[in-house]
Coordinates of C-alpha atoms in Angstrom, one line a residue:
Chain A
M1 CA 0.0 0.0 0.0
Q2 CA 2.7 2.4 1.0
K3 CA 4.7 1.4 -2.0
F4 CA 1.6 2.2 -4.2
K5 CA 1.2 5.6 -2.6
E6 CA 4.8 6.5 -3.2
T7 CA 4.6 5.5 -6.9
A8 CA 1.3 7.2 -7.4
M9 CA 2.5 10.5 -5.9
K10 CA 5.6 10.4 -8.0
F11 CA 3.4 10.2 -11.0
V12 CA 1.3 13.1 -9.8
F13 CA 4.4 15.2 -9.4
A14 CA 5.6 14.3 -12.8
A15 CA 2.2 15.0 -14.3
A16 CA 2.2 18.5 -12.7
A17 CA 5.6 19.1 -14.2
C18 CA 4.2 18.2 -17.6
I19 CA 1.7 21.0 -17.4
S20 CA 4.1 23.8 -18.2
I21 CA 5.3 21.9 -21.2
I22 CA 1.7 21.3 -22.3
F23 CA 0.9 25.0 -22.1
V24 CA 4.0 26.0 -24.0
V25 CA 2.9 23.7 -26.8
L26 CA -0.7 25.0 -26.5
I27 CA 0.4 28.6 -26.7
C28 CA 2.5 27.9 -29.8
Y29 CA -0.2 25.8 -31.4
F30 CA -3.0 28.3 -30.9
L31 CA -1.0 31.4 -31.8
F32 CA 0.4 29.9 -35.0
S33 CA -2.8 28.1 -36.1
G34 CA -4.7 31.3 -35.4
G35 CA -2.3 33.6 -37.2
L36 CA -0.5 31.6 -39.9
P37 CA -3.6 31.2 -42.2
A38 CA -4.0 35.0 -42.2
I39 CA -0.3 35.5 -43.1
G40 CA -0.9 32.9 -45.9
K41 CA -3.9 34.9 -47.2
I42 CA -2.2 38.3 -46.9
G43 CA 1.2 37.0 -48.1
V44 CA 4.3 36.9 -46.0
G45 CA 6.0 39.9 -47.7
E46 CA 2.8 41.9 -47.7
F47 CA 2.2 41.2 -44.0
L48 CA 5.7 41.7 -42.7
L49 CA 7.0 44.4 -45.0
G50 CA 3.7 46.1 -46.0
K51 CA 3.7 49.8 -44.9
Q52 CA -0.1 50.2 -44.9
W53 CA -2.2 49.0 -42.0
K54 CA -5.8 49.8 -43.1
P55 CA -8.1 47.0 -41.9
A56 CA -11.1 48.8 -43.5
N57 CA -9.4 48.5 -46.9
Q58 CA -8.1 45.0 -46.2
L59 CA -4.5 46.3 -46.0
F60 CA -2.6 44.5 -43.4
G61 CA 1.1 45.5 -43.3
I62 CA 2.7 45.4 -39.9
F63 CA 6.0 46.9 -41.0
P64 CA 5.3 50.3 -39.2
M65 CA 4.6 48.4 -36.0
I66 CA 7.7 46.2 -36.2
I67 CA 9.8 49.4 -36.8
G68 CA 7.8 51.1 -34.0
S69 CA 8.6 48.3 -31.5
I70 CA 12.3 48.4 -32.5
Y71 CA 12.6 52.2 -32.3
V72 CA 10.8 52.4 -28.9
T73 CA 12.8 49.6 -27.5
A74 CA 16.1 51.1 -28.7
G75 CA 15.1 54.4 -27.2
A76 CA 14.2 52.7 -23.9
L77 CA 17.7 51.0 -23.8
L78 CA 19.4 54.3 -24.6
V79 CA 17.7 55.7 -21.5
G80 CA 17.6 52.7 -19.2
V81 CA 21.0 51.0 -19.8
P82 CA 23.4 53.8 -18.8
L83 CA 21.1 55.0 -16.0
G84 CA 20.5 51.4 -14.7
V85 CA 24.1 50.2 -14.9
L86 CA 25.5 53.3 -13.2
T87 CA 22.9 53.0 -10.5
A88 CA 23.8 49.3 -10.1
V89 CA 27.5 50.3 -9.8
Y90 CA 26.6 52.8 -7.0
L91 CA 24.4 50.3 -5.2
A92 CA 27.0 47.5 -5.4
K93 CA 30.1 49.3 -4.4
F94 CA 29.8 53.0 -3.5
C95 CA 26.5 53.3 -1.6
P96 CA 26.8 53.9 2.2
K97 CA 24.9 51.2 4.1
P98 CA 22.1 53.3 5.6
L99 CA 21.3 54.7 2.2
Y100 CA 21.4 51.2 0.7
K101 CA 18.7 50.2 3.2
A102 CA 16.5 52.9 1.9
L103 CA 17.3 52.5 -1.8
N104 CA 16.9 48.7 -1.9
P105 CA 13.2 48.5 -1.1
A106 CA 12.6 51.5 -3.3
I107 CA 14.0 49.6 -6.3
S108 CA 11.8 46.6 -5.3
L109 CA 8.8 48.9 -5.2
M110 CA 9.7 50.2 -8.7
A111 CA 9.8 46.7 -10.0
G112 CA 6.4 46.0 -8.4
I113 CA 4.5 49.0 -9.6
P114 CA 2.0 47.8 -12.2
S115 CA 2.5 48.9 -15.8
V116 CA -0.8 50.6 -15.9
I117 CA 0.4 53.0 -13.1
Y118 CA 3.5 53.8 -15.1
G119 CA 1.2 54.4 -18.1
F120 CA -1.0 56.7 -16.1
F121 CA 2.0 58.6 -14.7
G122 CA 3.3 58.9 -18.3
L123 CA -0.1 60.2 -19.5
V124 CA -0.6 62.9 -16.8
V125 CA 3.1 64.0 -16.3
M126 CA 5.4 63.0 -19.1
V127 CA 3.0 63.6 -22.1
P128 CA 2.5 67.3 -21.1
F129 CA 6.2 67.6 -20.2
V130 CA 7.3 66.3 -23.7
R131 CA 4.7 68.5 -25.4
N132 CA 6.2 71.6 -23.7
I133 CA 9.8 70.6 -24.5
L134 CA 9.2 69.7 -28.2
G135 CA 6.7 72.4 -28.7
V136 CA 5.0 70.4 -31.5
G137 CA 2.4 67.6 -31.5
S138 CA 0.3 66.3 -28.7
G139 CA 3.2 65.0 -26.6
K140 CA 2.1 61.4 -27.2
S141 CA 5.2 60.4 -29.1
M142 CA 8.0 58.0 -29.7
L143 CA 10.1 60.1 -27.3
T144 CA 7.6 59.8 -24.5
A145 CA 7.2 56.1 -25.0
S146 CA 11.0 55.6 -25.0
L147 CA 11.5 57.6 -21.9
L148 CA 8.7 55.9 -20.0
L149 CA 9.9 52.4 -21.1
G150 CA 13.4 53.4 -20.1
I151 CA 12.2 54.1 -16.6
M152 CA 10.2 50.9 -16.5
I153 CA 13.1 48.6 -17.4
L154 CA 15.4 50.3 -14.8
P155 CA 14.6 47.9 -11.9
T156 CA 15.3 44.8 -14.1
I157 CA 18.7 46.2 -15.3
I158 CA 19.7 47.4 -11.8
R159 CA 18.8 44.2 -10.0
V160 CA 20.6 41.9 -12.4
S161 CA 23.6 44.1 -13.0
E162 CA 24.0 44.7 -9.2
S163 CA 24.1 41.0 -8.4
A164 CA 26.5 40.4 -11.3
I165 CA 28.9 43.1 -10.0
K166 CA 28.6 41.8 -6.5
A167 CA 29.5 38.3 -7.7
V168 CA 32.9 39.4 -9.0
P169 CA 35.6 38.4 -6.5
K170 CA 36.6 41.2 -4.2
S171 CA 40.2 40.6 -4.9
Y172 CA 39.8 42.0 -8.5
Y173 CA 38.8 45.4 -7.1
E174 CA 41.3 45.3 -4.3
G175 CA 44.1 44.3 -6.7
A176 CA 43.2 47.3 -8.9
L177 CA 43.3 49.7 -5.9
A178 CA 46.6 48.2 -4.8
L179 CA 48.1 49.0 -8.2
G180 CA 47.1 52.6 -7.7
A181 CA 43.8 52.8 -9.6
T182 CA 41.1 55.1 -8.3
P183 CA 37.9 53.4 -7.1
E184 CA 36.2 54.5 -10.3
R185 CA 39.0 53.1 -12.5
G186 CA 39.0 49.9 -10.5
M187 CA 35.3 49.6 -11.0
F188 CA 35.1 50.4 -14.7
F189 CA 38.3 48.6 -15.9
T190 CA 38.4 45.5 -13.7
V191 CA 35.1 44.7 -12.0
L192 CA 32.6 45.7 -14.7
P193 CA 34.5 43.8 -17.5
A194 CA 34.4 40.8 -15.2
A195 CA 30.7 41.2 -14.7
K196 CA 30.1 41.8 -18.4
S197 CA 28.0 38.7 -19.1
G198 CA 25.8 39.2 -16.1
V199 CA 25.2 42.9 -17.0
T200 CA 24.4 41.8 -20.6
A201 CA 21.9 39.3 -19.3
G202 CA 20.2 42.2 -17.4
V203 CA 20.1 44.3 -20.5
I204 CA 18.6 41.5 -22.5
L205 CA 15.9 40.9 -19.8
G206 CA 15.2 44.7 -20.0
L207 CA 15.0 44.5 -23.7
G208 CA 12.4 41.7 -23.5
R209 CA 10.4 43.7 -21.0
A210 CA 10.4 46.7 -23.3
V211 CA 9.4 44.8 -26.4
G212 CA 6.5 43.1 -24.5
E213 CA 5.2 46.1 -22.6
T214 CA 1.7 47.0 -23.7
M215 CA -0.5 49.1 -21.5
A216 CA 2.0 51.8 -20.6
V217 CA 3.0 52.2 -24.2
I218 CA -0.6 52.5 -25.5
M219 CA -1.2 55.3 -23.0
V220 CA 1.7 57.5 -24.1
A221 CA 2.7 56.6 -27.7
G222 CA -0.1 58.1 -29.7
N223 CA -0.6 54.8 -31.6
Q224 CA -0.6 56.0 -35.2
A225 CA -0.1 53.1 -37.5
M226 CA 2.5 54.9 -39.6
L227 CA 6.2 54.9 -39.9
P228 CA 7.4 57.6 -37.5
E229 CA 9.6 60.2 -39.0
S230 CA 10.8 62.0 -35.9
L231 CA 10.9 61.6 -32.1
A232 CA 7.9 63.8 -31.9
D233 CA 5.8 61.5 -34.1
G234 CA 3.3 59.1 -32.6
V235 CA 4.2 55.5 -32.9
R236 CA 2.4 52.2 -32.7
T237 CA 4.1 49.0 -31.4
L238 CA 3.2 45.4 -32.1
T239 CA 1.7 45.0 -28.6
A240 CA -0.4 48.2 -29.0
N241 CA -1.7 47.0 -32.4
V242 CA -3.1 43.8 -30.8
V243 CA -4.7 45.5 -27.8
L244 CA -6.2 48.5 -29.6
E245 CA -8.1 46.6 -32.3
M246 CA -8.8 43.1 -30.9
G247 CA -11.9 44.4 -29.2
Y248 CA -13.9 44.9 -32.4
A249 CA -11.9 43.0 -35.0
E250 CA -13.5 40.2 -37.0
G251 CA -12.6 37.8 -39.7
L252 CA -9.3 38.4 -41.5
H253 CA -8.6 41.5 -39.4
R254 CA -8.8 39.4 -36.2
E255 CA -6.6 36.7 -37.7
A256 CA -4.1 39.4 -38.7
L257 CA -4.0 40.6 -35.1
I258 CA -3.4 37.1 -33.8
A259 CA -0.6 36.9 -36.4
T260 CA 0.8 40.1 -35.0
A261 CA 0.9 38.5 -31.6
A262 CA 2.6 35.4 -33.1
V263 CA 5.3 37.7 -34.7
L264 CA 5.8 39.3 -31.2
F265 CA 6.0 35.8 -29.8
V266 CA 8.8 34.9 -32.3
F267 CA 10.6 38.1 -31.3
I268 CA 10.5 37.1 -27.7
L269 CA 11.7 33.6 -28.4
I270 CA 14.7 35.0 -30.2
I271 CA 15.4 37.3 -27.2
N272 CA 15.1 34.3 -24.9
L273 CA 17.5 32.4 -27.0
L274 CA 20.0 35.2 -26.8
L275 CA 19.6 35.3 -23.1
S276 CA 20.2 31.6 -22.7
L277 CA 23.3 31.9 -24.9
V278 CA 24.7 34.7 -22.6
K279 CA 23.8 32.7 -19.6
R280 CA 25.7 29.6 -20.9
R281 CA 28.8 31.7 -21.6
Q282 CA 28.5 33.0 -18.0
K283 CA 28.7 29.4 -16.7
T284 CA 31.8 28.4 -18.6
Chain B
M1 CA 45.5 61.0 1.5
N2 CA 49.2 61.1 0.8
T3 CA 50.4 64.0 -1.4
S4 CA 52.2 61.6 -3.8
L5 CA 48.7 60.4 -4.8
T6 CA 47.3 63.8 -5.7
A7 CA 47.9 62.9 -9.4
V8 CA 45.1 60.4 -8.9
K9 CA 42.8 63.2 -7.8
R10 CA 43.3 65.0 -11.0
D11 CA 42.2 62.0 -13.1
Y12 CA 39.3 63.4 -15.1
F13 CA 37.9 60.0 -16.0
S14 CA 37.5 59.2 -12.3
I15 CA 36.0 62.5 -11.4
A16 CA 33.6 62.3 -14.3
M17 CA 32.5 58.8 -13.4
K18 CA 32.2 59.7 -9.7
V19 CA 29.8 62.4 -10.6
L20 CA 27.9 60.4 -13.2
I21 CA 27.4 57.4 -10.9
R22 CA 26.0 59.6 -8.2
A23 CA 23.9 61.6 -10.6
A24 CA 22.4 58.4 -12.1
S25 CA 21.6 57.0 -8.7
A26 CA 20.0 60.3 -7.6
L27 CA 17.9 60.5 -10.8
T28 CA 16.7 56.9 -10.3
S29 CA 15.8 57.6 -6.7
F30 CA 14.1 60.9 -7.7
L31 CA 12.0 59.1 -10.3
I32 CA 10.7 56.5 -7.9
L33 CA 9.9 59.2 -5.3
Y34 CA 8.3 61.4 -7.9
I35 CA 6.1 58.7 -9.4
V36 CA 4.8 57.4 -6.1
G37 CA 4.7 60.8 -4.5
F38 CA 2.9 62.5 -7.3
I39 CA 0.2 59.9 -7.4
F40 CA -0.3 60.0 -3.7
L41 CA -0.4 63.8 -3.6
K42 CA -2.9 64.0 -6.4
G43 CA -4.9 60.9 -5.4
I44 CA -5.4 61.1 -1.7
P45 CA -7.5 64.3 -1.7
N46 CA -9.7 62.7 -4.3
L47 CA -10.5 59.6 -2.3
N48 CA -14.2 59.8 -1.4
V49 CA -17.0 57.6 -0.2
G50 CA -18.5 57.3 -3.7
L51 CA -15.4 55.4 -4.8
F52 CA -16.2 52.7 -2.3
Q53 CA -19.8 52.1 -3.1
W54 CA -20.9 48.5 -3.7
E55 CA -22.4 49.3 -7.0
Y56 CA -20.5 50.9 -9.9
T57 CA -22.4 53.6 -11.8
S58 CA -21.1 56.0 -14.4
E59 CA -21.4 58.8 -11.9
N60 CA -19.6 57.4 -8.8
V61 CA -17.1 55.2 -10.9
S62 CA -16.8 53.1 -7.7
L63 CA -13.7 51.0 -7.5
M64 CA -15.2 48.5 -5.0
P65 CA -16.5 45.9 -7.5
A66 CA -13.1 46.0 -9.3
L67 CA -11.3 45.6 -5.9
I68 CA -13.5 42.6 -5.0
N69 CA -13.0 41.1 -8.5
T70 CA -9.2 41.5 -8.1
I71 CA -9.4 39.5 -4.9
L72 CA -11.5 36.8 -6.5
M73 CA -9.2 36.7 -9.6
T74 CA -6.1 36.3 -7.3
A75 CA -7.7 33.6 -5.3
I76 CA -8.8 31.5 -8.2
S77 CA -5.5 31.8 -10.1
M78 CA -3.6 30.9 -7.0
T79 CA -5.8 27.8 -6.4
F80 CA -4.6 26.5 -9.7
A81 CA -1.0 27.8 -9.9
V82 CA 0.2 27.2 -6.3
P83 CA -0.4 23.4 -6.2
I84 CA 0.8 22.8 -9.7
G85 CA 3.9 25.0 -9.2
I86 CA 4.8 23.4 -5.9
F87 CA 4.3 19.9 -7.3
T88 CA 6.5 20.7 -10.3
A89 CA 9.1 22.1 -8.0
I90 CA 9.0 19.0 -5.8
F91 CA 9.5 16.8 -8.9
L92 CA 12.4 18.9 -10.0
A93 CA 14.1 19.3 -6.6
E94 CA 13.4 16.0 -4.9
Y95 CA 12.7 13.3 -7.6
A96 CA 14.3 14.2 -10.8
K97 CA 17.8 13.0 -11.6
R98 CA 20.3 15.5 -12.8
G99 CA 20.8 15.7 -16.5
N100 CA 17.5 14.0 -17.2
K101 CA 16.1 14.9 -20.7
F102 CA 12.6 15.4 -19.3
V103 CA 13.9 17.8 -16.7
K104 CA 15.7 19.8 -19.3
F105 CA 12.4 20.1 -21.2
I106 CA 10.5 21.3 -18.1
R107 CA 13.2 23.9 -17.4
M108 CA 13.1 25.1 -21.0
A109 CA 9.3 25.3 -20.9
A110 CA 9.4 27.3 -17.7
E111 CA 12.0 29.7 -19.1
T112 CA 9.9 30.2 -22.2
L113 CA 6.8 30.8 -20.2
S114 CA 8.5 33.4 -17.9
G115 CA 9.7 35.4 -21.0
I116 CA 6.3 35.6 -22.7
P117 CA 4.8 39.1 -22.5
S118 CA 1.5 39.4 -20.9
I119 CA -0.3 40.5 -24.1
V120 CA 0.7 37.2 -25.7
Y121 CA -0.8 35.4 -22.7
G122 CA -3.9 37.5 -23.2
I123 CA -4.3 36.6 -26.8
F124 CA -3.7 32.9 -26.1
G125 CA -6.3 33.1 -23.3
M126 CA -8.7 34.7 -25.6
V127 CA -8.2 32.2 -28.5
F128 CA -8.1 29.1 -26.2
F129 CA -10.3 29.7 -23.1
V130 CA -12.7 32.4 -24.4
I131 CA -13.2 31.1 -28.0
A132 CA -12.1 27.5 -28.3
L133 CA -13.5 26.3 -25.0
G134 CA -16.5 28.7 -25.3
W135 CA -16.2 30.3 -21.9
R136 CA -16.7 33.9 -23.2
Y137 CA -15.1 36.8 -21.2
S138 CA -15.1 35.3 -17.7
L139 CA -13.4 35.4 -14.4
L140 CA -12.3 31.8 -14.9
A141 CA -10.8 32.4 -18.3
G142 CA -8.8 35.4 -16.8
A143 CA -7.8 33.5 -13.7
L144 CA -6.5 30.5 -15.7
T145 CA -4.5 32.8 -18.0
M146 CA -3.0 34.4 -14.9
A147 CA -2.3 31.0 -13.5
I148 CA -0.2 30.0 -16.5
M149 CA 1.6 33.3 -16.4
I150 CA 2.7 33.0 -12.7
L151 CA 3.4 29.3 -12.8
P152 CA 7.1 29.7 -13.7
L153 CA 7.5 32.2 -10.8
I154 CA 6.1 29.9 -8.2
M155 CA 8.0 26.9 -9.6
R156 CA 11.3 28.7 -9.5
T157 CA 11.0 30.2 -6.0
T158 CA 9.7 26.9 -4.6
E159 CA 12.5 24.9 -6.2
E160 CA 15.1 27.3 -4.8
A161 CA 13.5 27.0 -1.4
L162 CA 13.5 23.2 -1.5
L163 CA 17.1 23.1 -2.7
S164 CA 18.2 25.3 0.2
V165 CA 16.8 22.8 2.7
P166 CA 20.0 21.0 4.0
D167 CA 20.3 17.4 2.9
A168 CA 20.9 16.4 6.5
Y169 CA 17.2 17.0 7.2
R170 CA 16.2 14.5 4.6
E171 CA 18.9 12.0 5.7
G172 CA 17.7 12.3 9.3
S173 CA 14.2 11.6 8.1
Y174 CA 15.2 8.5 6.1
G175 CA 17.3 7.3 9.0
L176 CA 14.3 7.3 11.2
G177 CA 12.5 5.1 8.7
A178 CA 10.3 7.6 6.8
G179 CA 9.6 7.1 3.2
K180 CA 10.3 9.6 0.4
L181 CA 6.8 11.0 0.3
R182 CA 6.7 11.4 4.0
T183 CA 10.0 13.1 4.0
V184 CA 8.9 15.5 1.3
F185 CA 5.7 16.5 3.0
S186 CA 6.7 16.5 6.6
I187 CA 10.4 17.6 6.4
S188 CA 11.4 19.4 3.1
L189 CA 8.2 21.2 2.4
P190 CA 7.7 22.7 5.9
A191 CA 11.3 23.8 6.0
A192 CA 10.8 25.6 2.6
V193 CA 7.6 27.4 3.6
P194 CA 9.0 30.9 3.9
G195 CA 10.6 30.7 0.5
I196 CA 7.5 29.4 -1.1
L197 CA 5.4 32.1 0.6
G198 CA 7.7 34.7 -0.8
G199 CA 7.2 33.4 -4.3
V200 CA 3.4 33.2 -3.9
I201 CA 3.3 36.8 -2.7
L202 CA 5.3 38.0 -5.6
A203 CA 2.9 36.1 -7.9
I204 CA -0.1 37.8 -6.2
G205 CA 1.6 41.1 -6.9
R206 CA 1.8 40.3 -10.6
V207 CA -1.9 39.3 -10.8
V208 CA -3.0 42.4 -9.0
G209 CA -1.0 44.6 -11.4
E210 CA -1.9 42.8 -14.7
T211 CA -3.9 44.5 -17.3
A212 CA -3.0 43.4 -20.8
A213 CA -3.6 39.7 -20.3
L214 CA -7.0 40.3 -18.7
I215 CA -8.8 42.8 -21.1
Y216 CA -9.6 40.0 -23.6
T217 CA -10.0 37.1 -21.2
A218 CA -11.9 38.4 -18.2
G219 CA -13.4 41.4 -20.0
T220 CA -14.2 44.8 -18.5
L221 CA -17.6 44.5 -16.9
A222 CA -17.6 46.7 -13.8
R223 CA -19.6 44.5 -11.5
V224 CA -18.8 42.0 -8.8
A225 CA -18.7 38.6 -10.6
Q226 CA -21.6 36.5 -9.5
S227 CA -20.1 33.3 -10.8
P228 CA -16.7 32.2 -12.3
M229 CA -18.3 32.5 -15.7
D230 CA -19.1 36.2 -15.3
S231 CA -17.0 38.9 -17.0
A232 CA -15.1 40.9 -14.3
R233 CA -12.7 43.9 -14.5
T234 CA -9.9 44.0 -11.9
L235 CA -8.5 47.2 -10.3
S236 CA -5.7 47.6 -12.9
V237 CA -8.1 47.2 -15.8
H238 CA -10.4 49.7 -14.0
L239 CA -7.6 52.2 -13.8
F240 CA -6.8 51.7 -17.5
R241 CA -10.5 52.4 -18.4
L242 CA -10.7 55.4 -16.2
S243 CA -7.6 57.0 -17.4
G244 CA -9.0 56.9 -20.9
E245 CA -12.0 59.1 -19.8
A246 CA -11.1 62.7 -19.4
L247 CA -14.1 63.2 -17.2
H248 CA -12.9 61.0 -14.4
I249 CA -9.3 62.0 -14.1
N250 CA -9.6 62.8 -10.4
E251 CA -11.2 59.4 -9.7
A252 CA -8.4 57.8 -11.7
Y253 CA -5.8 59.4 -9.4
A254 CA -7.6 58.0 -6.4
T255 CA -7.9 54.6 -8.0
A256 CA -4.1 54.7 -8.7
V257 CA -3.5 55.4 -5.0
V258 CA -5.5 52.4 -3.9
L259 CA -3.7 50.2 -6.4
I260 CA -0.2 51.5 -5.3
L261 CA -1.2 50.9 -1.7
L262 CA -2.2 47.4 -2.5
V263 CA 1.2 46.8 -4.2
L264 CA 3.0 48.4 -1.3
V265 CA 1.4 46.1 1.2
I266 CA 2.2 43.1 -0.9
N267 CA 5.8 44.2 -1.3
A268 CA 6.1 44.9 2.5
L269 CA 4.8 41.4 3.2
S270 CA 7.3 39.7 0.8
A271 CA 10.2 41.8 2.3
L272 CA 9.1 40.7 5.8
I273 CA 9.2 37.1 4.8
A274 CA 12.5 37.5 3.0
R275 CA 14.0 38.9 6.2
K276 CA 12.6 35.9 8.1
I277 CA 14.4 33.5 5.7
S278 CA 17.7 35.2 5.9
R279 CA 17.6 34.9 9.7
F280 CA 17.9 31.1 9.3

């Protein structure tokens, strides 16, 4: 009896473990079976490289949205990476202990704030701010979205970079100091290069978050389905495209939106692959 | 400092970096304070009784139904995700042999799941639960979508907690004649409870803050769900809706305060538990 119970529970545990595999398969199946027929009907080239997204005229080109996602994400990295890595350096090495005790929970809070709150803050504070600075347009622009996303990916980059810097053996830093380096030179020429792969992993995680962010972007980006020509132009990302139109889309339009989600999914898979490559290098 | 080292002081790179590091940290701290402070300052004066009425109307835009739905949503998604996550972690930490192919697959699946953006979960939930299974926009469809989303988080934290239980505990248990199952449930799991709880609370935080995955699975009906098959908007979705209406900007500030407070409490709880663990 006891023996039976042991074996039975072992199977229950193994079955539970299968569930995450099952759902990965289901997600892949439903996204691709829902989206690929639409891509087939529209044509791969027309869908991925078409510059016109006009569902009313049966024009489904998501190129502006792909470019939009890339621009906004690049902007977010330009803001978030220097700010995040420098803050991580401060937290890991130069921050006095009492200050650390205050900053640490603040960063955790920043990571925990829901994206809709960031979006709301962006809408009521950053949009008017950008409108005043640029002096043109409504303030809902690529610049606003990039700035907001840059702030949102900060906690991810800070956390991962900080632990990577802390994992570098102390002797590296001390050795540099002993050779006459200033604390800053020791940090940037010995410790940071040693923590490179960990910091890269943090940046890639931030990249994934920026590409996948939806609600905050919708609220500040303007969402025009056109190729943006300047920072002041509105921009629509892949994520925004799905959320904005899914509510009323039907037929081919709906399938095209599911296909948009599938394209986004493929982007994320590629980013994940990059991440695991970086992590593997970290281990060796 | 010795005078022979004054050359170091004139190193422009170091001076520039010293300033930049501090400026960046100050800016980051300022941003956190500004975001939270701004919403509190604008929102607290706008908190009023109308926001906490049991019924939502387009005049009072009460957040109460959304708050109750959030609790329901969290409870249902946890009911599914916690046991499955813990069982998977038990399998990985206590049963699986290292280097097993099956284990590699599970880890790959979990890593994939944890990288998927919430809107992709939302579309999957819509296509699978709402349309293919015919559940329509419902609390249950939303909660199950959430459950899949937080599964990797619960799995990972539980597995880490189980792995940090010293092997001596297990050996002691075997030595006294207990079987594997008994050892897992009466020795390993109780010792890992604080770690597991920390993960569960983080997961609760994610459900409370989620919007994109819920709009097209649980829908946006602003009423307390009467059954799991009812459409139900949570607090985050409610805030998203309000912020789109220029008329209710003051109520949106107040709703944001309630949402931030909720997240703050959840954060404080998980910090408290984390401190308990590190005391071991």
